[in-house]
Amino acid sequence: MVETALRRLGMVCAAVIAAVYLAYVLAVPLGLVPEGDRLGIPEIILALALLAGAWLSASSYSITDLSVGSGGVSARLARAEARQSALESEVEALRVALTGVVTKYEWGHLSKLAGQEPAWVRFRRDHKLQLELERLDAMGFIEPKDPRGLNAIPQDHADRDDEFDLGHYVAITTEGREYLALRRRLHGEG
């Protein structure tokens, strides 16, 4: 809040200084400023420095190093830390949001399907596996391989108590792989 107010004040100062400087520059060739009252080189440099300072205070840059020497004036500019902090907050919000898109069980199914090994699962009589797969399918992260769709799983395994390779019934989509990659990248995983 304070930073925004300071930035606005800097913008107003920059605008006022620029307007005065422009009026002066226009007044000199029009003969409105007598020759004896005209600014000298040091005053013009000071005015330009004030204008640059006002512009910098209004922008997202800050001066980190300023030196005056025989080679002239040099300044090193850096983005304000506030912008970096805001970006870090946005990344953290994305990280939290992406984590909540799928449950840890759905994440497990996606990870297994993206891997090279078989995606071993066990049919659940409480239909939780079916619900997890239906959610992943609805989000476009997986797609059924079997023409019967996701119903093929309970049709083939409801009366058995065995493990089966989920990869025979569903495949991870491009969107599913992109989601896995993005979430891993945001969480700093390989």
PDB file of C-alpha atoms in Angstrom:
ATOM      1  CA  MET A   1       0.000   0.000   0.000  1.00  0.00           C
ATOM      2  CA  VAL A   2       2.752   2.415   1.015  1.00  0.00           C
ATOM      3  CA  GLU A   3       4.849   1.285  -1.956  1.00  0.00           C
ATOM      4  CA  THR A   4       1.966   2.040  -4.336  1.00  0.00           C
ATOM      5  CA  ALA A   5       1.538   5.515  -2.831  1.00  0.00           C
ATOM      6  CA  LEU A   6       5.266   6.205  -3.174  1.00  0.00           C
ATOM      7  CA  ARG A   7       5.224   4.973  -6.751  1.00  0.00           C
ATOM      8  CA  ARG A   8       2.302   7.294  -7.544  1.00  0.00           C
ATOM      9  CA  LEU A   9       4.078  10.217  -5.893  1.00  0.00           C
ATOM     10  CA  GLY A  10       7.156   9.447  -7.984  1.00  0.00           C
ATOM     11  CA  MET A  11       5.047   9.382 -11.124  1.00  0.00           C
ATOM     12  CA  VAL A  12       3.498  12.768 -10.260  1.00  0.00           C
ATOM     13  CA  CYS A  13       6.953  14.238  -9.565  1.00  0.00           C
ATOM     14  CA  ALA A  14       8.293  12.841 -12.822  1.00  0.00           C
ATOM     15  CA  ALA A  15       5.350  14.286 -14.735  1.00  0.00           C
ATOM     16  CA  VAL A  16       5.726  17.736 -13.118  1.00  0.00           C
ATOM     17  CA  ILE A  17       9.494  17.829 -13.686  1.00  0.00           C
ATOM     18  CA  ALA A  18       9.064  16.637 -17.281  1.00  0.00           C
ATOM     19  CA  ALA A  19       6.378  19.267 -17.950  1.00  0.00           C
ATOM     20  CA  VAL A  20       8.497  22.081 -16.481  1.00  0.00           C
ATOM     21  CA  TYR A  21      11.578  20.884 -18.364  1.00  0.00           C
ATOM     22  CA  LEU A  22       9.639  20.615 -21.633  1.00  0.00           C
ATOM     23  CA  ALA A  23       8.152  24.090 -21.138  1.00  0.00           C
ATOM     24  CA  TYR A  24      11.643  25.479 -20.535  1.00  0.00           C
ATOM     25  CA  VAL A  25      13.094  23.721 -23.599  1.00  0.00           C
ATOM     26  CA  LEU A  26      10.277  25.118 -25.741  1.00  0.00           C
ATOM     27  CA  ALA A  27      10.529  28.615 -24.232  1.00  0.00           C
ATOM     28  CA  VAL A  28      14.257  29.039 -25.019  1.00  0.00           C
ATOM     29  CA  PRO A  29      14.037  28.896 -28.842  1.00  0.00           C
ATOM     30  CA  LEU A  30      10.851  30.981 -28.772  1.00  0.00           C
ATOM     31  CA  GLY A  31      12.831  33.747 -27.047  1.00  0.00           C
ATOM     32  CA  LEU A  32      10.654  33.703 -23.912  1.00  0.00           C
ATOM     33  CA  VAL A  33      13.688  33.147 -21.680  1.00  0.00           C
ATOM     34  CA  PRO A  34      16.230  36.008 -21.826  1.00  0.00           C
ATOM     35  CA  GLU A  35      19.771  34.863 -22.610  1.00  0.00           C
ATOM     36  CA  GLY A  36      21.070  35.917 -19.194  1.00  0.00           C
ATOM     37  CA  ASP A  37      18.382  33.873 -17.379  1.00  0.00           C
ATOM     38  CA  ARG A  38      18.946  30.635 -19.258  1.00  0.00           C
ATOM     39  CA  LEU A  39      20.100  27.538 -17.402  1.00  0.00           C
ATOM     40  CA  GLY A  40      23.671  26.443 -17.766  1.00  0.00           C
ATOM     41  CA  ILE A  41      24.959  22.912 -18.376  1.00  0.00           C
ATOM     42  CA  PRO A  42      25.154  22.034 -14.638  1.00  0.00           C
ATOM     43  CA  GLU A  43      21.528  23.064 -14.069  1.00  0.00           C
ATOM     44  CA  ILE A  44      20.338  21.102 -17.112  1.00  0.00           C
ATOM     45  CA  ILE A  45      22.211  18.010 -15.900  1.00  0.00           C
ATOM     46  CA  LEU A  46      20.658  18.456 -12.448  1.00  0.00           C
ATOM     47  CA  ALA A  47      17.184  18.727 -13.982  1.00  0.00           C
ATOM     48  CA  LEU A  48      17.764  15.578 -16.033  1.00  0.00           C
ATOM     49  CA  ALA A  49      19.044  13.769 -12.932  1.00  0.00           C
ATOM     50  CA  LEU A  50      15.926  14.805 -11.003  1.00  0.00           C
ATOM     51  CA  LEU A  51      13.753  13.609 -13.866  1.00  0.00           C
ATOM     52  CA  ALA A  52      15.575  10.275 -13.982  1.00  0.00           C
ATOM     53  CA  GLY A  53      15.281   9.922 -10.197  1.00  0.00           C
ATOM     54  CA  ALA A  54      11.572  10.627 -10.263  1.00  0.00           C
ATOM     55  CA  TRP A  55      11.110   8.131 -13.097  1.00  0.00           C
ATOM     56  CA  LEU A  56      13.057   5.472 -11.200  1.00  0.00           C
ATOM     57  CA  SER A  57      11.008   5.998  -8.061  1.00  0.00           C
ATOM     58  CA  ALA A  58       7.855   5.530 -10.132  1.00  0.00           C
ATOM     59  CA  SER A  59       9.104   2.408 -11.889  1.00  0.00           C
ATOM     60  CA  SER A  60       9.841  -1.067 -10.604  1.00  0.00           C
ATOM     61  CA  TYR A  61      13.577  -0.430 -10.837  1.00  0.00           C
ATOM     62  CA  SER A  62      15.866   0.743  -8.092  1.00  0.00           C
ATOM     63  CA  ILE A  63      19.431   2.006  -8.159  1.00  0.00           C
ATOM     64  CA  THR A  64      21.789  -0.496  -6.562  1.00  0.00           C
ATOM     65  CA  ASP A  65      25.091   1.148  -7.464  1.00  0.00           C
ATOM     66  CA  LEU A  66      25.882   4.726  -8.451  1.00  0.00           C
ATOM     67  CA  SER A  67      29.335   6.016  -9.253  1.00  0.00           C
ATOM     68  CA  VAL A  68      30.669   9.314 -10.545  1.00  0.00           C
ATOM     69  CA  GLY A  69      34.162   9.370 -11.971  1.00  0.00           C
ATOM     70  CA  SER A  70      36.330  10.512 -14.828  1.00  0.00           C
ATOM     71  CA  GLY A  71      34.333   8.252 -17.159  1.00  0.00           C
ATOM     72  CA  GLY A  72      31.090  10.009 -16.215  1.00  0.00           C
ATOM     73  CA  VAL A  73      28.148   8.796 -14.186  1.00  0.00           C
ATOM     74  CA  SER A  74      27.194   5.145 -14.073  1.00  0.00           C
ATOM     75  CA  ALA A  75      24.313   3.488 -12.310  1.00  0.00           C
ATOM     76  CA  ARG A  76      23.297  -0.120 -11.956  1.00  0.00           C
ATOM     77  CA  LEU A  77      19.563  -0.766 -11.889  1.00  0.00           C
ATOM     78  CA  ALA A  78      17.779  -3.728 -10.388  1.00  0.00           C
ATOM     79  CA  ARG A  79      14.171  -4.798 -10.226  1.00  0.00           C
ATOM     80  CA  ALA A  80      12.558  -4.001  -6.924  1.00  0.00           C
ATOM     81  CA  GLU A  81      12.440  -6.823  -4.415  1.00  0.00           C
ATOM     82  CA  ALA A  82       8.714  -6.307  -4.018  1.00  0.00           C
ATOM     83  CA  ARG A  83       8.108  -7.635  -7.533  1.00  0.00           C
ATOM     84  CA  GLN A  84      10.178 -10.721  -6.804  1.00  0.00           C
ATOM     85  CA  SER A  85       8.296 -11.280  -3.571  1.00  0.00           C
ATOM     86  CA  ALA A  86       4.979 -10.995  -5.404  1.00  0.00           C
ATOM     87  CA  LEU A  87       6.115 -13.538  -8.000  1.00  0.00           C
ATOM     88  CA  GLU A  88       7.245 -15.929  -5.270  1.00  0.00           C
ATOM     89  CA  SER A  89       3.807 -15.629  -3.664  1.00  0.00           C
ATOM     90  CA  GLU A  90       2.133 -16.385  -6.992  1.00  0.00           C
ATOM     91  CA  VAL A  91       4.316 -19.446  -7.529  1.00  0.00           C
ATOM     92  CA  GLU A  92       3.479 -20.677  -4.027  1.00  0.00           C
ATOM     93  CA  ALA A  93      -0.231 -20.184  -4.735  1.00  0.00           C
ATOM     94  CA  LEU A  94       0.129 -22.174  -7.970  1.00  0.00           C
ATOM     95  CA  ARG A  95       1.994 -24.890  -6.108  1.00  0.00           C
ATOM     96  CA  VAL A  96      -0.814 -25.203  -3.560  1.00  0.00           C
ATOM     97  CA  ALA A  97      -3.500 -25.064  -6.257  1.00  0.00           C
ATOM     98  CA  LEU A  98      -1.832 -27.742  -8.388  1.00  0.00           C
ATOM     99  CA  THR A  99      -1.410 -29.986  -5.381  1.00  0.00           C
ATOM    100  CA  GLY A 100      -5.139 -29.809  -4.713  1.00  0.00           C
ATOM    101  CA  VAL A 101      -6.262 -30.627  -8.250  1.00  0.00           C
ATOM    102  CA  VAL A 102      -5.911 -34.368  -7.741  1.00  0.00           C
ATOM    103  CA  THR A 103      -5.894 -36.493  -4.612  1.00  0.00           C
ATOM    104  CA  LYS A 104      -2.799 -38.387  -3.553  1.00  0.00           C
ATOM    105  CA  TYR A 105      -4.398 -41.595  -4.843  1.00  0.00           C
ATOM    106  CA  GLU A 106      -5.180 -40.049  -8.240  1.00  0.00           C
ATOM    107  CA  TRP A 107      -1.611 -38.688  -8.310  1.00  0.00           C
ATOM    108  CA  GLY A 108      -0.403 -42.238  -7.710  1.00  0.00           C
ATOM    109  CA  HIS A 109      -2.421 -43.565 -10.647  1.00  0.00           C
ATOM    110  CA  LEU A 110      -1.123 -40.818 -12.958  1.00  0.00           C
ATOM    111  CA  SER A 111       2.467 -41.382 -11.861  1.00  0.00           C
ATOM    112  CA  LYS A 112       2.201 -45.129 -12.408  1.00  0.00           C
ATOM    113  CA  LEU A 113       0.600 -44.673 -15.836  1.00  0.00           C
ATOM    114  CA  ALA A 114       3.341 -42.238 -16.864  1.00  0.00           C
ATOM    115  CA  GLY A 115       6.063 -44.696 -15.884  1.00  0.00           C
ATOM    116  CA  GLN A 116       7.518 -47.599 -17.817  1.00  0.00           C
ATOM    117  CA  GLU A 117       6.485 -50.264 -15.295  1.00  0.00           C
ATOM    118  CA  PRO A 118       3.013 -51.828 -15.092  1.00  0.00           C
ATOM    119  CA  ALA A 119       0.529 -49.730 -13.090  1.00  0.00           C
ATOM    120  CA  TRP A 120      -0.591 -52.364 -10.613  1.00  0.00           C
ATOM    121  CA  VAL A 121      -3.878 -51.668  -8.800  1.00  0.00           C
ATOM    122  CA  ARG A 122      -6.526 -53.712  -7.019  1.00  0.00           C
ATOM    123  CA  PHE A 123     -10.264 -53.404  -7.713  1.00  0.00           C
ATOM    124  CA  ARG A 124     -12.112 -51.959  -4.725  1.00  0.00           C
ATOM    125  CA  ARG A 125     -15.611 -53.039  -3.856  1.00  0.00           C
ATOM    126  CA  ASP A 126     -16.303 -49.579  -2.410  1.00  0.00           C
ATOM    127  CA  HIS A 127     -15.858 -48.190  -5.955  1.00  0.00           C
ATOM    128  CA  LYS A 128     -13.194 -45.662  -4.896  1.00  0.00           C
ATOM    129  CA  LEU A 129     -10.859 -46.754  -7.689  1.00  0.00           C
ATOM    130  CA  GLN A 130     -13.677 -46.263 -10.186  1.00  0.00           C
ATOM    131  CA  LEU A 131     -14.448 -42.776  -8.816  1.00  0.00           C
ATOM    132  CA  GLU A 132     -10.785 -41.753  -8.914  1.00  0.00           C
ATOM    133  CA  LEU A 133     -10.481 -42.889 -12.524  1.00  0.00           C
ATOM    134  CA  GLU A 134     -13.708 -41.142 -13.500  1.00  0.00           C
ATOM    135  CA  ARG A 135     -12.375 -37.861 -12.045  1.00  0.00           C
ATOM    136  CA  LEU A 136      -9.070 -38.230 -13.906  1.00  0.00           C
ATOM    137  CA  ASP A 137     -10.987 -38.987 -17.089  1.00  0.00           C
ATOM    138  CA  ALA A 138     -13.288 -35.969 -16.561  1.00  0.00           C
ATOM    139  CA  MET A 139     -10.239 -33.701 -16.198  1.00  0.00           C
ATOM    140  CA  GLY A 140      -8.779 -35.135 -19.393  1.00  0.00           C
ATOM    141  CA  PHE A 141      -5.727 -36.622 -17.635  1.00  0.00           C
ATOM    142  CA  ILE A 142      -6.502 -40.220 -18.692  1.00  0.00           C
ATOM    143  CA  GLU A 143      -8.533 -41.863 -21.432  1.00  0.00           C
ATOM    144  CA  PRO A 144     -10.024 -45.345 -21.642  1.00  0.00           C
ATOM    145  CA  LYS A 145      -8.368 -47.831 -23.996  1.00  0.00           C
ATOM    146  CA  ASP A 146     -11.119 -50.435 -23.860  1.00  0.00           C
ATOM    147  CA  PRO A 147     -14.207 -49.772 -26.048  1.00  0.00           C
ATOM    148  CA  ARG A 148     -16.353 -50.466 -22.965  1.00  0.00           C
ATOM    149  CA  GLY A 149     -14.773 -47.424 -21.295  1.00  0.00           C
ATOM    150  CA  LEU A 150     -14.043 -47.358 -17.590  1.00  0.00           C
ATOM    151  CA  ASN A 151     -16.867 -49.849 -17.016  1.00  0.00           C
ATOM    152  CA  ALA A 152     -14.552 -52.554 -18.318  1.00  0.00           C
ATOM    153  CA  ILE A 153     -12.672 -52.560 -15.004  1.00  0.00           C
ATOM    154  CA  PRO A 154     -15.588 -53.591 -12.743  1.00  0.00           C
ATOM    155  CA  GLN A 155     -16.887 -55.930 -15.459  1.00  0.00           C
ATOM    156  CA  ASP A 156     -13.553 -57.755 -15.536  1.00  0.00           C
ATOM    157  CA  HIS A 157     -12.460 -57.527 -11.876  1.00  0.00           C
ATOM    158  CA  ALA A 158     -15.482 -57.055  -9.581  1.00  0.00           C
ATOM    159  CA  ASP A 159     -15.704 -60.734  -8.733  1.00  0.00           C
ATOM    160  CA  ARG A 160     -11.921 -61.233  -8.292  1.00  0.00           C
ATOM    161  CA  ASP A 161      -9.509 -60.203  -5.605  1.00  0.00           C
ATOM    162  CA  ASP A 162      -6.432 -59.828  -7.773  1.00  0.00           C
ATOM    163  CA  GLU A 163      -4.144 -57.037  -8.879  1.00  0.00           C
ATOM    164  CA  PHE A 164      -4.200 -55.940 -12.498  1.00  0.00           C
ATOM    165  CA  ASP A 165      -2.301 -53.525 -14.704  1.00  0.00           C
ATOM    166  CA  LEU A 166      -4.330 -50.326 -14.982  1.00  0.00           C
ATOM    167  CA  GLY A 167      -2.418 -49.573 -18.192  1.00  0.00           C
ATOM    168  CA  HIS A 168      -4.463 -52.267 -19.969  1.00  0.00           C
ATOM    169  CA  TYR A 169      -7.602 -50.190 -19.413  1.00  0.00           C
ATOM    170  CA  VAL A 170      -6.535 -46.526 -19.462  1.00  0.00           C
ATOM    171  CA  ALA A 171      -3.712 -44.394 -20.846  1.00  0.00           C
ATOM    172  CA  ILE A 172      -2.371 -41.125 -19.547  1.00  0.00           C
ATOM    173  CA  THR A 173      -3.057 -38.229 -21.930  1.00  0.00           C
ATOM    174  CA  THR A 174      -0.769 -35.414 -23.003  1.00  0.00           C
ATOM    175  CA  GLU A 175      -2.617 -33.151 -20.562  1.00  0.00           C
ATOM    176  CA  GLY A 176      -2.009 -35.673 -17.786  1.00  0.00           C
ATOM    177  CA  ARG A 177       1.712 -35.788 -18.551  1.00  0.00           C
ATOM    178  CA  GLU A 178       1.871 -31.980 -18.688  1.00  0.00           C
ATOM    179  CA  TYR A 179       0.109 -31.776 -15.316  1.00  0.00           C
ATOM    180  CA  LEU A 180       2.590 -34.238 -13.793  1.00  0.00           C
ATOM    181  CA  ALA A 181       5.562 -32.327 -15.214  1.00  0.00           C
ATOM    182  CA  LEU A 182       4.272 -28.939 -14.071  1.00  0.00           C
ATOM    183  CA  ARG A 183       3.464 -30.138 -10.569  1.00  0.00           C
ATOM    184  CA  ARG A 184       6.845 -31.834 -10.240  1.00  0.00           C
ATOM    185  CA  ARG A 185       8.613 -28.711 -11.486  1.00  0.00           C
ATOM    186  CA  LEU A 186       6.743 -26.463  -9.055  1.00  0.00           C
ATOM    187  CA  HIS A 187       7.497 -28.827  -6.192  1.00  0.00           C
ATOM    188  CA  GLY A 188      11.143 -29.071  -7.158  1.00  0.00           C
ATOM    189  CA  GLU A 189      10.921 -32.776  -7.892  1.00  0.00           C
ATOM    190  CA  GLY A 190      12.871 -34.461 -10.702  1.00  0.00           C
TER     191      GLY A 190
END
